[in-house]
Tab-separated table of C-alpha atoms in Angstrom:
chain	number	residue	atom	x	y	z
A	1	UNK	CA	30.684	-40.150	-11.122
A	2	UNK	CA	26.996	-39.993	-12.668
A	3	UNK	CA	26.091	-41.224	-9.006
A	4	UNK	CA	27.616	-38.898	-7.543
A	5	UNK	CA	26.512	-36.007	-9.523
A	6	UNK	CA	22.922	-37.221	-9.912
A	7	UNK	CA	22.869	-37.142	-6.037
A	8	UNK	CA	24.446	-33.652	-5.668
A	9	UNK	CA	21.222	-32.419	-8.457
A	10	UNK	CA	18.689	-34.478	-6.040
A	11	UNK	CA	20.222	-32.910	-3.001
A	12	UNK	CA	20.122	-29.185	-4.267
A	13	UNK	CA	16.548	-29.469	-6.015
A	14	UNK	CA	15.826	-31.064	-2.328
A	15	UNK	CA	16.745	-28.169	-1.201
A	16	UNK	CA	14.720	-25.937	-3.238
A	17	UNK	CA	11.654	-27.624	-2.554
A	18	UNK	CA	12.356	-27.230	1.204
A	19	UNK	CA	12.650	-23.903	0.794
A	20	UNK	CA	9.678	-23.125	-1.210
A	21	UNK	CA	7.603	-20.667	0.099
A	22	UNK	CA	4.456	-21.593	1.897
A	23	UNK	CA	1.192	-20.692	-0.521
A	24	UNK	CA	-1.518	-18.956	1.255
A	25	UNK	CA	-4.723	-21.078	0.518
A	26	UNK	CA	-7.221	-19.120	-1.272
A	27	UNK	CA	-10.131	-17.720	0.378
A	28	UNK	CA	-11.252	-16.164	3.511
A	29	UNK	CA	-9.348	-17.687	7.023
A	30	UNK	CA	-13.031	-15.798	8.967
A	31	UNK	CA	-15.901	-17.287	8.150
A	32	UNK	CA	-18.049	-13.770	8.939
A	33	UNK	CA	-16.674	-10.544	7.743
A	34	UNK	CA	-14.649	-8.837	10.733
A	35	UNK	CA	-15.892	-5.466	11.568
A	36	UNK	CA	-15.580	-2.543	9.729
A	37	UNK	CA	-14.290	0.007	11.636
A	38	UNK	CA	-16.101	3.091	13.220
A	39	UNK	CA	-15.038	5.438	11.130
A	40	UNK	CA	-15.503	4.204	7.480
A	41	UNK	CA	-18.975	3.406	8.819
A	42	UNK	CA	-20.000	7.194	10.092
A	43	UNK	CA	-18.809	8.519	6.417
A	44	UNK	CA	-21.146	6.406	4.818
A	45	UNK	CA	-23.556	7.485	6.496
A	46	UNK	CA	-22.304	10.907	6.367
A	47	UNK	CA	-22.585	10.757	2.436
A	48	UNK	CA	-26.163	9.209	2.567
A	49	UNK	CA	-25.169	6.049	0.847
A	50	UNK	CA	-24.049	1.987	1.621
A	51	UNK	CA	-21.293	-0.004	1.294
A	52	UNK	CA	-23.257	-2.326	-0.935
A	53	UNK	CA	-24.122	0.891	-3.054
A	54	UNK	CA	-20.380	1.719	-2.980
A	55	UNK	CA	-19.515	-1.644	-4.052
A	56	UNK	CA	-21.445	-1.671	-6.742
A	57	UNK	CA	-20.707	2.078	-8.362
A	58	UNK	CA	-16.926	0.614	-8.288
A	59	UNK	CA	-17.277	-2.275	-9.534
A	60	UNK	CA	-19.607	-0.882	-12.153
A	61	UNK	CA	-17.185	1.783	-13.158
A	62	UNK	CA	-14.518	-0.628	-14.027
A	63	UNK	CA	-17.296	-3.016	-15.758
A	64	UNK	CA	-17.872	-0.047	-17.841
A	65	UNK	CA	-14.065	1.405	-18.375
A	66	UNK	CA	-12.026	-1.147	-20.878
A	67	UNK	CA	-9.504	1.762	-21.256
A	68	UNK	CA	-9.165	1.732	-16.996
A	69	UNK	CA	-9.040	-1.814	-16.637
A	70	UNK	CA	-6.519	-2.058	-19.984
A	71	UNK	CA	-4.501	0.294	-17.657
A	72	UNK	CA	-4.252	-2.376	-14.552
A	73	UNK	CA	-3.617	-5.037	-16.873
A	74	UNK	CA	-0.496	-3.680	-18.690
A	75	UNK	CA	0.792	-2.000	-15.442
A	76	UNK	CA	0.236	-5.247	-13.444
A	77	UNK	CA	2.516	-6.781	-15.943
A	78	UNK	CA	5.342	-4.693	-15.738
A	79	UNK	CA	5.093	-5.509	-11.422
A	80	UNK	CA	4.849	-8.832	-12.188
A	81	UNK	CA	1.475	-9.149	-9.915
A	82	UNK	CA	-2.034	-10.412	-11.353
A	83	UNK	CA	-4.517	-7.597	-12.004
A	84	UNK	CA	-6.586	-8.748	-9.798
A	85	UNK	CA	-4.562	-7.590	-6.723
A	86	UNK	CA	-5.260	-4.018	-8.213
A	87	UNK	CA	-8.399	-4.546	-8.826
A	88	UNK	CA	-9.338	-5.252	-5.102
A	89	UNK	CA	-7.592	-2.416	-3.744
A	90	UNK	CA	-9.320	-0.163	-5.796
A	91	UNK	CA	-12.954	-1.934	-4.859
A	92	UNK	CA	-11.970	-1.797	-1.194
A	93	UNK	CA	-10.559	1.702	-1.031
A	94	UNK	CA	-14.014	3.052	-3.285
A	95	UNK	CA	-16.202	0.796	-0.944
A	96	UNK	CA	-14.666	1.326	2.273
A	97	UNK	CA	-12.997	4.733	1.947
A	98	UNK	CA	-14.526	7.094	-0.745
A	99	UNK	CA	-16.466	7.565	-3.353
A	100	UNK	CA	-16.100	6.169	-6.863
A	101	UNK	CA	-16.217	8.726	-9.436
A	102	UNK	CA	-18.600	8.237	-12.275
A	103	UNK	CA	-15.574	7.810	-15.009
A	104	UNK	CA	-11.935	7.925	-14.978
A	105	UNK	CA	-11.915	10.628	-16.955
A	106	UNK	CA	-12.932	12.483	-13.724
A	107	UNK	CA	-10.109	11.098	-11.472
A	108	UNK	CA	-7.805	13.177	-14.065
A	109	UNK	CA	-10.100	16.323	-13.718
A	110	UNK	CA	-9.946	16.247	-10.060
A	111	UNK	CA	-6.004	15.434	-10.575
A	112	UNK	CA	-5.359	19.069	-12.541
A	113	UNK	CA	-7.220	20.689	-10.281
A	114	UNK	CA	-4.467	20.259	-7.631
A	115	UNK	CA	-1.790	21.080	-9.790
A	116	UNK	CA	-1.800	25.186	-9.434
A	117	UNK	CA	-2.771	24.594	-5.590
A	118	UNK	CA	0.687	25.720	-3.124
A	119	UNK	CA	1.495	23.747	-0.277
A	120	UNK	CA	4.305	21.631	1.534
A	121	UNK	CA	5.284	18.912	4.095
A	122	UNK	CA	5.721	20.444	7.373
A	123	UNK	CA	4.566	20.327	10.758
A	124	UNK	CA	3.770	23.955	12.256
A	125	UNK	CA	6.776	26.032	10.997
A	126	UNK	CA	9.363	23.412	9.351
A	127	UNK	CA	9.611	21.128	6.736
A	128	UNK	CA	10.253	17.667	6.623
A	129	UNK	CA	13.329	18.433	4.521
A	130	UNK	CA	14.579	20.428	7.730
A	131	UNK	CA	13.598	18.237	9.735
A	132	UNK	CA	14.900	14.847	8.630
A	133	UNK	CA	18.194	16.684	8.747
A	134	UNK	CA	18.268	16.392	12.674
A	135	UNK	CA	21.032	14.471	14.275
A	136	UNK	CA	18.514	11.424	15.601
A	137	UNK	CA	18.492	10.908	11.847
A	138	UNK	CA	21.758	10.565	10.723
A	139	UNK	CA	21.656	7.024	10.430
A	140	UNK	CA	19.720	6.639	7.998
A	141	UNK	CA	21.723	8.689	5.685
A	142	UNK	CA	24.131	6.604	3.964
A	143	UNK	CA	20.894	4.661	2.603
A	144	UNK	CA	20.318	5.370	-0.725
A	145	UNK	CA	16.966	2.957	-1.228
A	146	UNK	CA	14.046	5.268	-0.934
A	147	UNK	CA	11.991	2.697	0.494
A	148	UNK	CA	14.973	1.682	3.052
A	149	UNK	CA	15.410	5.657	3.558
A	150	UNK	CA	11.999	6.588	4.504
A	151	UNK	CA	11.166	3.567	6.517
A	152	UNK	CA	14.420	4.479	8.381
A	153	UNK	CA	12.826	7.939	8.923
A	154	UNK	CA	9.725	6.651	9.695
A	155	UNK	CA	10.992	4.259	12.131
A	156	UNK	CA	13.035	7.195	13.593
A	157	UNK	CA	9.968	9.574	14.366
A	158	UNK	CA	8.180	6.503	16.369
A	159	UNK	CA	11.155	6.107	18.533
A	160	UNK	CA	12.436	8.921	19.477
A	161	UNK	CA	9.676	11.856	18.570
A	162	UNK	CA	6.194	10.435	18.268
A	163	UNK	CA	4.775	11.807	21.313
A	164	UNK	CA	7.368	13.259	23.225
A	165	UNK	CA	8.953	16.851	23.440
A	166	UNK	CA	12.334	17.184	21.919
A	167	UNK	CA	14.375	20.271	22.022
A	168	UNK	CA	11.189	22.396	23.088
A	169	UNK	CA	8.750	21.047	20.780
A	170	UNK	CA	5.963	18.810	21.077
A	171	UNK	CA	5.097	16.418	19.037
A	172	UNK	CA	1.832	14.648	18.360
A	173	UNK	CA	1.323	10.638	19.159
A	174	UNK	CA	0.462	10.056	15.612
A	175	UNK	CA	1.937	8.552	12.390
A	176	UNK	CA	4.893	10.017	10.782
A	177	UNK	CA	2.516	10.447	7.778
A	178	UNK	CA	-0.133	12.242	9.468
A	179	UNK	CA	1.826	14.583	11.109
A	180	UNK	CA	4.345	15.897	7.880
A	181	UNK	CA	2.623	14.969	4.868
A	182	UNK	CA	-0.923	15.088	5.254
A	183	UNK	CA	-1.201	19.482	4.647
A	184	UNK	CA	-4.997	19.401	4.277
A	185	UNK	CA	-6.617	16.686	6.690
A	186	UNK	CA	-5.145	13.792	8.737
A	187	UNK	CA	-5.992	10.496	7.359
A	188	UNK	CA	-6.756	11.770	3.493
A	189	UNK	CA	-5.304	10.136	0.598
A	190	UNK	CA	-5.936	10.901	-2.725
A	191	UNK	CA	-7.167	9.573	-6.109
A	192	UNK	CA	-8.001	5.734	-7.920
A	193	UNK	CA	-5.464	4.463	-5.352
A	194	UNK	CA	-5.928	6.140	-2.583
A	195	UNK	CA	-2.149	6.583	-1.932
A	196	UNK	CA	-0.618	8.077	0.996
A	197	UNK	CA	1.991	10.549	0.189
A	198	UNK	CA	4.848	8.754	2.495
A	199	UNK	CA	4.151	5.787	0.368
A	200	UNK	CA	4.843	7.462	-2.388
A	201	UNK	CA	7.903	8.721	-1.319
A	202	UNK	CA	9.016	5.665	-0.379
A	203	UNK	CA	8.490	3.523	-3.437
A	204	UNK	CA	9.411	5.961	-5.352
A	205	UNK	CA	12.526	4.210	-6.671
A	206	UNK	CA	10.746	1.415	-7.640
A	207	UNK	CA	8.556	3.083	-9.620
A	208	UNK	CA	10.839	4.585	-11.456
A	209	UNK	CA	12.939	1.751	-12.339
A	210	UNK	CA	9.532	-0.190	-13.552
A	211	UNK	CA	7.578	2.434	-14.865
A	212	UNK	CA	10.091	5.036	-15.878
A	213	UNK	CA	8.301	7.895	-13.910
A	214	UNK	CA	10.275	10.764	-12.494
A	215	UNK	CA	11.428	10.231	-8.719
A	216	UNK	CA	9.858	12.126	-6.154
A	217	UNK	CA	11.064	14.736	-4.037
A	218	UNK	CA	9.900	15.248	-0.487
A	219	UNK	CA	10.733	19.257	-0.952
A	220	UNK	CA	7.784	19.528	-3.623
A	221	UNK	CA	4.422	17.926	-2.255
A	222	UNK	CA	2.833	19.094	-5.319
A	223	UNK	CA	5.038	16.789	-7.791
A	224	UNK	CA	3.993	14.346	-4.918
A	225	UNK	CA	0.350	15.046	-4.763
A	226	UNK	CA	0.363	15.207	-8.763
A	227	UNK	CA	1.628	11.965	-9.069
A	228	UNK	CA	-0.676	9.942	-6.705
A	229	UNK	CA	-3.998	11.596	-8.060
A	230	UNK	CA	-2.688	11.001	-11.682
A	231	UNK	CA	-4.744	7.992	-12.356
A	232	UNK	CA	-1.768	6.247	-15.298
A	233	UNK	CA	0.890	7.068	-11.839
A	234	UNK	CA	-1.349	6.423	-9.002
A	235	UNK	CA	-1.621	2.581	-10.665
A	236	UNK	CA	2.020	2.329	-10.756
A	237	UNK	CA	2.152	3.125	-6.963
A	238	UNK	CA	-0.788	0.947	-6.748
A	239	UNK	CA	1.150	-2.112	-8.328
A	240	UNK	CA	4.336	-1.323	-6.382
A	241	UNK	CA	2.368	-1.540	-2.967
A	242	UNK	CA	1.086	-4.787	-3.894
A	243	UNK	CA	4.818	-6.064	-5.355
A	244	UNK	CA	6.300	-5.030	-2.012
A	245	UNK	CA	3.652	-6.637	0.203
A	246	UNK	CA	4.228	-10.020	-1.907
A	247	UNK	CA	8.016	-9.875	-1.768
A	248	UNK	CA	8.738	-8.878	2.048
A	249	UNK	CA	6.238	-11.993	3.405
A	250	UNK	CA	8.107	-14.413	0.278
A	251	UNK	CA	11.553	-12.832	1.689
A	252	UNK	CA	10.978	-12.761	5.448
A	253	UNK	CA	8.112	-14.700	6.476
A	254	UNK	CA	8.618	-17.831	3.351
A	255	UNK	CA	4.463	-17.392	2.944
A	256	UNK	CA	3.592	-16.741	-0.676
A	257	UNK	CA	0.359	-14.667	-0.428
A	258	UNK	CA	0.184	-13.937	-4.777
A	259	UNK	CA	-2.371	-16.106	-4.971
A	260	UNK	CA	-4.933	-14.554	-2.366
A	261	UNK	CA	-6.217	-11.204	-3.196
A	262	UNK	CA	-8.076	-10.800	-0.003
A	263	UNK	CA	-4.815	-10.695	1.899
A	264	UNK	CA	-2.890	-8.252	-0.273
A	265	UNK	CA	-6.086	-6.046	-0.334
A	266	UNK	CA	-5.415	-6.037	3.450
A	267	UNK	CA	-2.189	-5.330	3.680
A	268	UNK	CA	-2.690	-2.394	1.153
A	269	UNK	CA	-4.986	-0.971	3.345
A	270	UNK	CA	-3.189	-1.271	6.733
A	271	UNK	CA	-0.062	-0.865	5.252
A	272	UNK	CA	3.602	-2.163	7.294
A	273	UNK	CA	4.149	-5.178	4.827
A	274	UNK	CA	7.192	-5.613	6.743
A	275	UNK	CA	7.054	-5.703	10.177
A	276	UNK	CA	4.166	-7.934	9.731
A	277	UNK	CA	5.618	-10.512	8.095
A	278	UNK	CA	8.498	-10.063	10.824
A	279	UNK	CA	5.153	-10.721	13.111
A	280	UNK	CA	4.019	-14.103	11.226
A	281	UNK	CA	7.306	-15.351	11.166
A	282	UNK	CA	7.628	-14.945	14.883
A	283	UNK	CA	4.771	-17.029	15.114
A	284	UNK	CA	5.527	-19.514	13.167
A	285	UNK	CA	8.748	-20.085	14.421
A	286	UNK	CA	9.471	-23.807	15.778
A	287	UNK	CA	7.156	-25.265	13.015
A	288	UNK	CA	3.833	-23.572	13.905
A	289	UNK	CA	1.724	-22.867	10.413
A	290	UNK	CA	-0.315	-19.866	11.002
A	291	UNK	CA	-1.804	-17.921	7.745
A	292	UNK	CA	-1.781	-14.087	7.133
A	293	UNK	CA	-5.088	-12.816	7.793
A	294	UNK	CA	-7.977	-10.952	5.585
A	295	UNK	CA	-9.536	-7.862	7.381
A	296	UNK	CA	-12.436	-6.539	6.878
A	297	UNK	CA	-11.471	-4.884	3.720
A	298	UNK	CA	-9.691	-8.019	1.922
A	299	UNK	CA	-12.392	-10.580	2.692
A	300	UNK	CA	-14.975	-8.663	0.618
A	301	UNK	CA	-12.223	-9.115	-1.763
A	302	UNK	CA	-12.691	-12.747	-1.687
A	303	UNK	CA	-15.931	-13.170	-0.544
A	304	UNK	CA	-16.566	-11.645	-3.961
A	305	UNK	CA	-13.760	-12.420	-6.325
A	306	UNK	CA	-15.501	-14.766	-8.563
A	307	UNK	CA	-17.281	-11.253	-9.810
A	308	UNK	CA	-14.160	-9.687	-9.232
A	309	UNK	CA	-12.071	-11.613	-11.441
A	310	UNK	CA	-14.690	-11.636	-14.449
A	311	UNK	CA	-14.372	-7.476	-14.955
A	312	UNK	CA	-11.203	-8.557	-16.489
């Protein structure tokens, strides 16, 4: 009988261990830095600065804020991530896609300064509340996960209305995001993070069950916009990003990328967690071992994450 249950235990911690998730190794799969694209280049040159420069002003504002980087600490804890996963997607947003601020106290001044301002999620004449109540989206109703429900919706606009005409209208060939809930300038994103508002919206659930913060509410874009420029919320979005990246490629692709900042920098900045660990498991399938992949973006993360990890 001990035989026979010591072999059972043996069989089922076997089992475990087989399906362990793949660790990432740490550093950068490129040896060179891929290019940066086109873009973040002409608005650095735009604002007559560097992405060294850049680099630096971020990295010396959190060298200089113990109350900022006390903030990623305790909020990386209740996501169960490492700080340093928040730390490089707030030195590749500020380095690659704006400006660091001079103090944090100025990312809440800039915050309150949207909170009188009126606007909404629409394109042209209706609202994405409206809208989402179409037919071609009924079945994504009965979901009651904000992040299931708005990646439903999302998936929804690509298929059936990104770029074609539907009852009369036409709609751009652009991201669900840029079209409905970008009201000031396609692309923008706001605040320490740098998160997009149907982000937001769709971890909003999350956040509130970790962080305790109210749920959002695509009918007001300011409660919205007020919580992703609010530095305390925006790193609670920031953390819940980085949790979701983690989990999808652990859940769908078995690849364990915690331990490599560089690649969860990337996926924070090109976003789609899931269908690219959907991707990498494609590729793997049969017994291939391929590895996720920094950008541009998440190797500076490595490349400099000894410095990195020593401003906490």
């Amino acid at each position: 009988m001990r035989t026979f249950f010591l072999t059972v235990s043996l069989a089922g911690l076997l089992g475990t261990v087989a399906q362990a998730a793949q660790v990432v190794p740490s550093g950068n799969r490129n040896v060179e830095q891929p290019p940066v694209p086109g873009a973040s280049v002409r608005r650095t040159k735009a604002g007559k600065t560097s992405f060294d420069l850049k680099y630096e002003k971020v990295r010396d504002l959190l060298r200089d804020d113990d109350a900022l980087v006390g903030k990623i600490k305790k909020t990386a804890v209740a996501y169960g991530i490492a700080p340093i996963h928040m730390v490089g997607a707030i030195v590749g947003e500020h380095t690659y896609n704006v400006d660091a601020y001079d103090s944090l106290q100025s990312y809440y001044v800039k915050a309150a300064s949207y909170a009188g301002n009126s606007f909404r999620f629409a394109y042209k004449s209706e609202d994405v509340s409206d809208f989402v109540q179409r037919p071609e989206f009924a079945e994504c109703d009965e979901l009651d996960d904000s992040y299931r429900l708005w990646t439903c919706r999302e998936d929804v606009w690509q298929d059936r209305f990104r770029g074609k005409t539907v009852g009369g209208t036409a709609y751009p060939n652009n991201r669900f995001s840029a079209v409905f809930f970008q009201p000031f300038y396609a692309g923008q994103t706001f605040g320490l993070g740098q998160i997009n508002p149907l982000t937001a919206l769709m971890l909003s659930d999350l956040v509130h069950q970790k962080s305790g913060y109210a749920k959002l509410d695509e009918k007001d874009a300011v409660g919205v916009y007020k919580a992703i420029m609010d530095p305390d919320i925006s790193l609670a979005f920031m953390a819940a990003v980085i949790r979701k990246s983690i989990d999808d490629y652990r859940s769908i692709a078995n690849v364990d990328i915690s331990q490599n900042p560089g690649v969860t920098a990337t996926l924070f900045n090109i976003g789609n967690s899931q269908q690219r660990a959907r991707a990498l498991r494609a590729r793997n399938a049969g017994g291939a071992t391929n590895w996720p992949e920094e950008n541009y973006y998440g190797w500076l993360v490595n490349d400099r994450l000894d410095e990195l990890q020593d401003l906490l």
